[in-house]
Tab-separated table of C-alpha atoms and ligand atoms in Angstrom:
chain	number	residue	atom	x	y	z
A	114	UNK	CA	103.162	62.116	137.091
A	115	UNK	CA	101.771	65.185	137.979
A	116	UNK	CA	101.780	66.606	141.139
A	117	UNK	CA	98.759	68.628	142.388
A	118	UNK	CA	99.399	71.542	145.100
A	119	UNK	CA	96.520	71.685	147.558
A	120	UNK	CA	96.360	74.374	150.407
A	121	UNK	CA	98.055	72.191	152.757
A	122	UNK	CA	101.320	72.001	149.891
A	123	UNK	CA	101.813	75.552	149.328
A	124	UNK	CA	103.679	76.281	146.079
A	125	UNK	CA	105.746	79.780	147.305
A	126	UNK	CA	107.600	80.740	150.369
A	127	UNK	CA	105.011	84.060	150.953
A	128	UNK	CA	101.058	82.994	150.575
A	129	UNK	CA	100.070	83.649	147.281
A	130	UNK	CA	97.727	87.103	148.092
A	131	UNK	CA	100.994	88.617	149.596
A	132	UNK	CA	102.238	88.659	146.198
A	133	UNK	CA	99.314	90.285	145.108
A	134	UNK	CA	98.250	87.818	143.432
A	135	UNK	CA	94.405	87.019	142.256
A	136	UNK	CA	91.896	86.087	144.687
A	137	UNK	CA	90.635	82.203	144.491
A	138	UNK	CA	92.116	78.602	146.407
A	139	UNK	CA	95.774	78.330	146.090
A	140	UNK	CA	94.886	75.745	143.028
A	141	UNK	CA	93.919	77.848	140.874
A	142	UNK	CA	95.826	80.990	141.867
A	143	UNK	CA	97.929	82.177	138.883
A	144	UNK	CA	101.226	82.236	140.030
A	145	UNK	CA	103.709	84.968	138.709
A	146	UNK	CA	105.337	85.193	135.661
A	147	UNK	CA	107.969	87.398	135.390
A	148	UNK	CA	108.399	86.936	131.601
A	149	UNK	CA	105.041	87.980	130.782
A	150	UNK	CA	105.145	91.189	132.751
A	151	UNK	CA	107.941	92.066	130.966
A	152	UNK	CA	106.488	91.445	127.852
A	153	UNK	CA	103.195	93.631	128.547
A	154	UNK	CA	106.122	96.365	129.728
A	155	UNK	CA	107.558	96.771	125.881
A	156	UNK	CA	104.099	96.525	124.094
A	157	UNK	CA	103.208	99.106	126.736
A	158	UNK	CA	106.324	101.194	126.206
A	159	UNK	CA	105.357	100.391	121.938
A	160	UNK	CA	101.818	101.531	122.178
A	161	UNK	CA	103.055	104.960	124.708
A	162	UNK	CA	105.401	105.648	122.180
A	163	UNK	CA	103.078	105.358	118.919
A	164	UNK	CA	103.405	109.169	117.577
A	165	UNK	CA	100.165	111.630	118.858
A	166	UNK	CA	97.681	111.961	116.448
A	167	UNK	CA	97.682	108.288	115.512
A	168	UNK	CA	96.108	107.333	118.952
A	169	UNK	CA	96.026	103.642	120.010
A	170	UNK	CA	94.463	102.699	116.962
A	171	UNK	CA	95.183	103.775	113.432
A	172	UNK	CA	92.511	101.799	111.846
A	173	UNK	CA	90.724	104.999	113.225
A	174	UNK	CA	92.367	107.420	111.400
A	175	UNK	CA	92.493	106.054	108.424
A	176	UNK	CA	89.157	105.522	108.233
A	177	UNK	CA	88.484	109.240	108.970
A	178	UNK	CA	91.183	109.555	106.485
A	179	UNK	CA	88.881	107.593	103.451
A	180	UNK	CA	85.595	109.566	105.046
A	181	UNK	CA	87.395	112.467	103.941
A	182	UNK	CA	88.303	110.948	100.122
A	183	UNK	CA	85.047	110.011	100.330
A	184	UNK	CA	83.459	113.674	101.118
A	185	UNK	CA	86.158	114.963	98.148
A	186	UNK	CA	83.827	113.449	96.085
A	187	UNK	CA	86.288	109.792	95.171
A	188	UNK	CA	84.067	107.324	94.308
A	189	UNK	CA	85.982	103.504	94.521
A	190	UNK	CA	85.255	101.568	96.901
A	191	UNK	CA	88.076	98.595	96.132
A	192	UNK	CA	91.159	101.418	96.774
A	193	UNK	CA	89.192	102.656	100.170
A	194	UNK	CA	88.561	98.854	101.546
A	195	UNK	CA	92.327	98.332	100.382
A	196	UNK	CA	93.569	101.791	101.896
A	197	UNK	CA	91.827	100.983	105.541
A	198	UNK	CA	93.989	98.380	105.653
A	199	UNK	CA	97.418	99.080	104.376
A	200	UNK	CA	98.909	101.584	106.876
A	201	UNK	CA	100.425	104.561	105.149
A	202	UNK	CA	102.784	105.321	108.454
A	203	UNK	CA	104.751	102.862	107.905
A	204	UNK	CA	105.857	103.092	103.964
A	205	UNK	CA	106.468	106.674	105.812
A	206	UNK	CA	110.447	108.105	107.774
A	207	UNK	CA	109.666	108.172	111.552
A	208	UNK	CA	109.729	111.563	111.930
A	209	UNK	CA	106.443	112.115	109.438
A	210	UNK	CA	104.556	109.748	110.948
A	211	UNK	CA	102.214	112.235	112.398
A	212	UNK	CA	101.162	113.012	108.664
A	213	UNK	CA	100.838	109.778	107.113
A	214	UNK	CA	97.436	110.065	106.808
A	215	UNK	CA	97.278	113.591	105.794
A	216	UNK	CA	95.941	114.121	102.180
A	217	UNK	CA	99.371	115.689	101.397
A	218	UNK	CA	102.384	113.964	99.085
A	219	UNK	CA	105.735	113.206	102.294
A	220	UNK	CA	109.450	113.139	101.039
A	221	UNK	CA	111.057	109.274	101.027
A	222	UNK	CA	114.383	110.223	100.197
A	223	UNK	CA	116.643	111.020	96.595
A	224	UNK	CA	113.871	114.215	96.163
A	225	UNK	CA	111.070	112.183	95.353
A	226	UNK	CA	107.624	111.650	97.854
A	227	UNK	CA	105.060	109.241	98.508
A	228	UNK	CA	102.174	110.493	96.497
A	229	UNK	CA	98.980	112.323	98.051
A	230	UNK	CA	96.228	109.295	99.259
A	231	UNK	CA	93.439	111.478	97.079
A	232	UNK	CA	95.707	110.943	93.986
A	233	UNK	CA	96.317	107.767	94.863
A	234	UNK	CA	92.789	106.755	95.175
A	235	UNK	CA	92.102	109.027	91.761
A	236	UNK	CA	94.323	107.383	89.620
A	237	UNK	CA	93.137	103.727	91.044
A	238	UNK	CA	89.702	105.284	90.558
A	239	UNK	CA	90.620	105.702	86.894
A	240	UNK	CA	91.560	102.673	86.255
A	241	UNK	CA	88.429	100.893	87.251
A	242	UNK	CA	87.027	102.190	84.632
A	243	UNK	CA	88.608	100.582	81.796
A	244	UNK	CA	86.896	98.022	80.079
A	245	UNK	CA	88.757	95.414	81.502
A	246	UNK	CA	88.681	96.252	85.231
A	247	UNK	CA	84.862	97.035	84.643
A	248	UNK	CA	84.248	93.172	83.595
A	249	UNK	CA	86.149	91.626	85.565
A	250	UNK	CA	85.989	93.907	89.276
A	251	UNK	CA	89.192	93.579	89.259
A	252	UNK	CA	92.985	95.428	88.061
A	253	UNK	CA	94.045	92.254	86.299
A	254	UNK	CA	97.884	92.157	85.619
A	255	UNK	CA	98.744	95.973	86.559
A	256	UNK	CA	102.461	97.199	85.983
A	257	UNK	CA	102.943	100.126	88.041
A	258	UNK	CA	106.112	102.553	87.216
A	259	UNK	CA	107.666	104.223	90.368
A	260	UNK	CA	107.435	101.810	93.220
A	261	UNK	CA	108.941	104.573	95.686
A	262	UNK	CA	108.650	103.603	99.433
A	263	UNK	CA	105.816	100.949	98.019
A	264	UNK	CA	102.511	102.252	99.727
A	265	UNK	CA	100.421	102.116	96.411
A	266	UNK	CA	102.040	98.967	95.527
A	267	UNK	CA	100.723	96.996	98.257
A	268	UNK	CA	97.732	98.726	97.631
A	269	UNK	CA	97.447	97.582	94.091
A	270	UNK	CA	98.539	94.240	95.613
A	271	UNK	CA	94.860	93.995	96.724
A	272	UNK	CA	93.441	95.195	93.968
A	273	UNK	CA	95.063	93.015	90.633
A	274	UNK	CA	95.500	89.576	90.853
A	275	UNK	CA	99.680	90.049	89.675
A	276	UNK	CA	101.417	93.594	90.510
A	277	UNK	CA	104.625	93.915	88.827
A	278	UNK	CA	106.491	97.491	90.234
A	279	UNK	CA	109.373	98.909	88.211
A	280	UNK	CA	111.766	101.681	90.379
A	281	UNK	CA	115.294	103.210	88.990
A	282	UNK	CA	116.391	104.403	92.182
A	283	UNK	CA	117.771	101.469	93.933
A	284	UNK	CA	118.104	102.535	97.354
A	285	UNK	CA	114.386	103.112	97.000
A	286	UNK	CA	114.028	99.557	95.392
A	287	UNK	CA	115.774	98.645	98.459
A	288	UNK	CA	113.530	100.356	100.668
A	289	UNK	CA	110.138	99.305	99.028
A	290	UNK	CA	111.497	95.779	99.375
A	291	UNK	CA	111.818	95.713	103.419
A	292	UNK	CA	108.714	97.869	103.631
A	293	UNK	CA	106.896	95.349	101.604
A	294	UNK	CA	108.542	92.286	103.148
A	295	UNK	CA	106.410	92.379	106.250
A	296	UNK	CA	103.146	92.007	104.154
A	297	UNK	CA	104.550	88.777	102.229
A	298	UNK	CA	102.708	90.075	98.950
A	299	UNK	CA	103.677	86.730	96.750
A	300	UNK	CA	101.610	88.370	93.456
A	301	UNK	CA	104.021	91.436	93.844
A	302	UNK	CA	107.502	91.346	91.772
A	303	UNK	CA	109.556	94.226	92.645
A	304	UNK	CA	111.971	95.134	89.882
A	305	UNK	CA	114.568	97.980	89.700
A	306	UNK	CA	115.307	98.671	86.368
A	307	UNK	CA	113.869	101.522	83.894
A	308	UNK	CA	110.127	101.743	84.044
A	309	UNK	CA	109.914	103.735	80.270
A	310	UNK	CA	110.578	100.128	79.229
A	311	UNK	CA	108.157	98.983	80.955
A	312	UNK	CA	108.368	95.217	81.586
A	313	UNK	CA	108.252	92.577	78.323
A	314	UNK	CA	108.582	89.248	80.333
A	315	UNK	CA	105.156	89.808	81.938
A	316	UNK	CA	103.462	91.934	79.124
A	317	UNK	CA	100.330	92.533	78.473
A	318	UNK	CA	98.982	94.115	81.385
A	319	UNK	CA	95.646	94.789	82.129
A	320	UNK	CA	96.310	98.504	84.250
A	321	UNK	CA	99.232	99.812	84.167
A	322	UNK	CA	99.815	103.210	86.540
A	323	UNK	CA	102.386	105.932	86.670
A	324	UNK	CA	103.794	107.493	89.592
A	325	UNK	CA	106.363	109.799	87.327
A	326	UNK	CA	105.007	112.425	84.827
A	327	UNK	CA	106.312	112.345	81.029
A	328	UNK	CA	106.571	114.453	77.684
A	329	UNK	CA	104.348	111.682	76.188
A	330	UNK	CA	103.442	107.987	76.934
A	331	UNK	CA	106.257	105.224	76.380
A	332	UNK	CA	105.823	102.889	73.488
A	333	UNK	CA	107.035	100.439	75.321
A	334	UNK	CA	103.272	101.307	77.989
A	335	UNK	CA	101.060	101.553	74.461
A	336	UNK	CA	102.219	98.040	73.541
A	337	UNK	CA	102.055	95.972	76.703
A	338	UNK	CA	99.020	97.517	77.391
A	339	UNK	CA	96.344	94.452	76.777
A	340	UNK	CA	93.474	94.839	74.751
A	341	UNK	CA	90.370	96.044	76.952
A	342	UNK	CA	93.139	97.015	79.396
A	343	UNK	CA	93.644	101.260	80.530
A	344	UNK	CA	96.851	102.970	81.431
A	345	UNK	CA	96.617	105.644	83.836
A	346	UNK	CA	99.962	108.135	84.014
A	347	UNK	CA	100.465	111.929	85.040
A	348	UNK	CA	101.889	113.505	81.451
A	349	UNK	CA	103.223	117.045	80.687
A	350	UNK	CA	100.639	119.521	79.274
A	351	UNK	CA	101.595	122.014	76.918
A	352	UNK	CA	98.677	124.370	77.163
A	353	UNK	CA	99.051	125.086	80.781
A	354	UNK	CA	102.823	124.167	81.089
A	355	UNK	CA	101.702	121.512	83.924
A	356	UNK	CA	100.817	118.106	83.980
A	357	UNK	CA	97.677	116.394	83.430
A	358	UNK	CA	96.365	113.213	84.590
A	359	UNK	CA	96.129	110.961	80.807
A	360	UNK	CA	94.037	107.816	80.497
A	361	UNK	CA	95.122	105.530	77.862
A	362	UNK	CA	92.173	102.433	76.802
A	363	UNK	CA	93.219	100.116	74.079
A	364	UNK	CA	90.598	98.866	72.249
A	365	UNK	CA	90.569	96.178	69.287
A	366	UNK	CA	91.403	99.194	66.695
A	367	UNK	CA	93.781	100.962	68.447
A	368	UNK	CA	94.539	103.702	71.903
A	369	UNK	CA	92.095	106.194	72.885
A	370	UNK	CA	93.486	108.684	75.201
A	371	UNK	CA	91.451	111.272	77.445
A	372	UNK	CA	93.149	113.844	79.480
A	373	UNK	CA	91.650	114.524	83.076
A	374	UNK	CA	92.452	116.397	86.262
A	375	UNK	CA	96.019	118.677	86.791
A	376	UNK	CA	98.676	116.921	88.952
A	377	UNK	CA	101.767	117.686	90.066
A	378	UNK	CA	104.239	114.585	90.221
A	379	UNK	CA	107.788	114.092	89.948
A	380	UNK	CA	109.496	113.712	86.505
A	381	UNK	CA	109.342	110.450	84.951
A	382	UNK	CA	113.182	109.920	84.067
A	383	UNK	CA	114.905	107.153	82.052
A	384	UNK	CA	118.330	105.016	83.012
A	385	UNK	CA	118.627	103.208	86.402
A	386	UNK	CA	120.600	104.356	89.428
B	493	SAH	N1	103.970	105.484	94.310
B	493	SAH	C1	105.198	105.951	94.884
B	493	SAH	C2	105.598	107.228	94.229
B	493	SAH	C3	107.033	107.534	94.354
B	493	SAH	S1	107.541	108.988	93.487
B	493	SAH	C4	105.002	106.164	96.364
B	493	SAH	O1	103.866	106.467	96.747
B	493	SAH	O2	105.950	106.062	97.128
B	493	SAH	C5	107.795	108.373	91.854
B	493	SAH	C6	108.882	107.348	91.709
B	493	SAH	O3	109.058	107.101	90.309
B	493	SAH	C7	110.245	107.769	92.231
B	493	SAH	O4	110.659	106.850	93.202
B	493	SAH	C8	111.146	107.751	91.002
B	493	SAH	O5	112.449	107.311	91.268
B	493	SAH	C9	110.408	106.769	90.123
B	493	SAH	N2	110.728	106.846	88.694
B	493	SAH	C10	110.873	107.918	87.899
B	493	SAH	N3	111.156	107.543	86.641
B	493	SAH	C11	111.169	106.183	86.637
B	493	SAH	C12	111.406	105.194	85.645
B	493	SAH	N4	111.711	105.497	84.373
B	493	SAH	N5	111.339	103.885	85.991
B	493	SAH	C13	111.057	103.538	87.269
B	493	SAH	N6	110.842	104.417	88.254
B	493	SAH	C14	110.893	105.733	87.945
């Protein structure tokens, strides 16, 4: 049975507005919870402690961050929907926070960096224009090679209908993992193995990207690579001794391959570790 307090039945030792408490009859006073305060004390002492620059809200920034993609001149609206919502800060150490959503590449450990948003957004750019992608709106089955700290996988993730990621390094396999774990991305695989393989069991892909520059595209990328589908990968360039952004399409008859913008990645190597 429940048992209504009136005025005459006071539920506290002090009256209620000595506690501070909300103005109204003693019914419908809200008495204190201690609990709650506490709670609203840590998401306080969360939200003070949220780097500067980022503000309260990083939604904010990284849309100023795509305005400024946009201004560059990018043109794909899919990777900027996807990039307002995947945070970059937190694929990123603590202490860079404050430059996540800079338009510059940020170390993640073993020598190797998350990759520049605008070259991000490029190479995803790229890839929407392969036949494929253009009939269908979306990446299809993509197999990207370099997972890293995972920020462009769970971008892709929103993109393809299946992402499968390849990384050799496995404490960064490790680390993409619990980044990505929060998001519960159940069309990524994560794999750590060697990505010049690429990956038979789920062959042919639709898209398949390149976060590690080459001599010269993998067979093993040419033949998964689906019919209609484009492959998208930073590759060495003899003629200016740098690397080169290299679009792969395979059509009915064979691979037609166009070379594009100079990049700057880290090497593409083989063997796991
Ligand atoms: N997209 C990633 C980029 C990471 S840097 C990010 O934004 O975090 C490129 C990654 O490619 C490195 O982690 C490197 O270890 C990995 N890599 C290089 N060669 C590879 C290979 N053969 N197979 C799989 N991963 C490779």
């Amino acid at each position: 049975m429940t048992r209504r307090h009136g005025p005459s039945a006071p539920r506290f030792p002090l009256p209620l507005d000595k506690l501070g408490s909300k103005s109204g009859s003693p019914a419908t006073r809200e008495p204190l919870r201690p609990q709650r305060l506490l709670r609203e004390a840590a998401q306080d002492a969360a939200r003070l402690a949220t780097p500067s620059g980022l503000g309260l809200d990083s939604a904010l920034v990284r849309q100023r961050m795509v305005e400024r993609l946009r201004a560059e001149g990018l043109r794909c609206e899919p990777v900027f929907a996807a990039m307002l919502q995947v945070p970059r800060h937190a694929f990123v150490d603590t202490a860079l926070v404050g430059q996540a959503y800079e338009d510059t590449s940020l170390p993640i450990g073993l020598g190797q960096t998350i990759s520049k948003p605008s070259v991000v957004a490029r190479m995803i750019e790229l890839l929407y224009g392969g036949e494929s992608a253009r009939r269908h709106g979306h990446l299809g089955k993509v197999l990207e090679v370099g997972t890293g700290c995972g920020y462009q996988t769970a971008l892709l993730a929103r993109l393809g209908r299946r992402v499968v990621s390849i990384e050799r390094l496995r404490p960064l396999f490790d680390k993409a993992t619990a980044n990505l774990a929060t998001w519960r991305l159940d069309s990524v695989r994560l794999v750590h193995g060697d990505g010049m393989l690429g990956h038979g069991p789920n062959a042919p892909f639709d898209s398949i990207i390149a976060a590690a520059g080459g001599d010269a595209v993998p067979q093993a990328w040419l033949d998964q690579l689906a019919v209609g589908g484009r492959l998208v990968a930073p590759m060495h360039h003899a003629a200016s001794g740098g690397q080169i952004l290299m679009v792969v399409d395979r059509t009915a008859t064979g691979w037609q391959r166009s070379q594009h913008e100079g990049v700057h990645f880290v090497p593409l190597k083989s063997g796991v570790l």
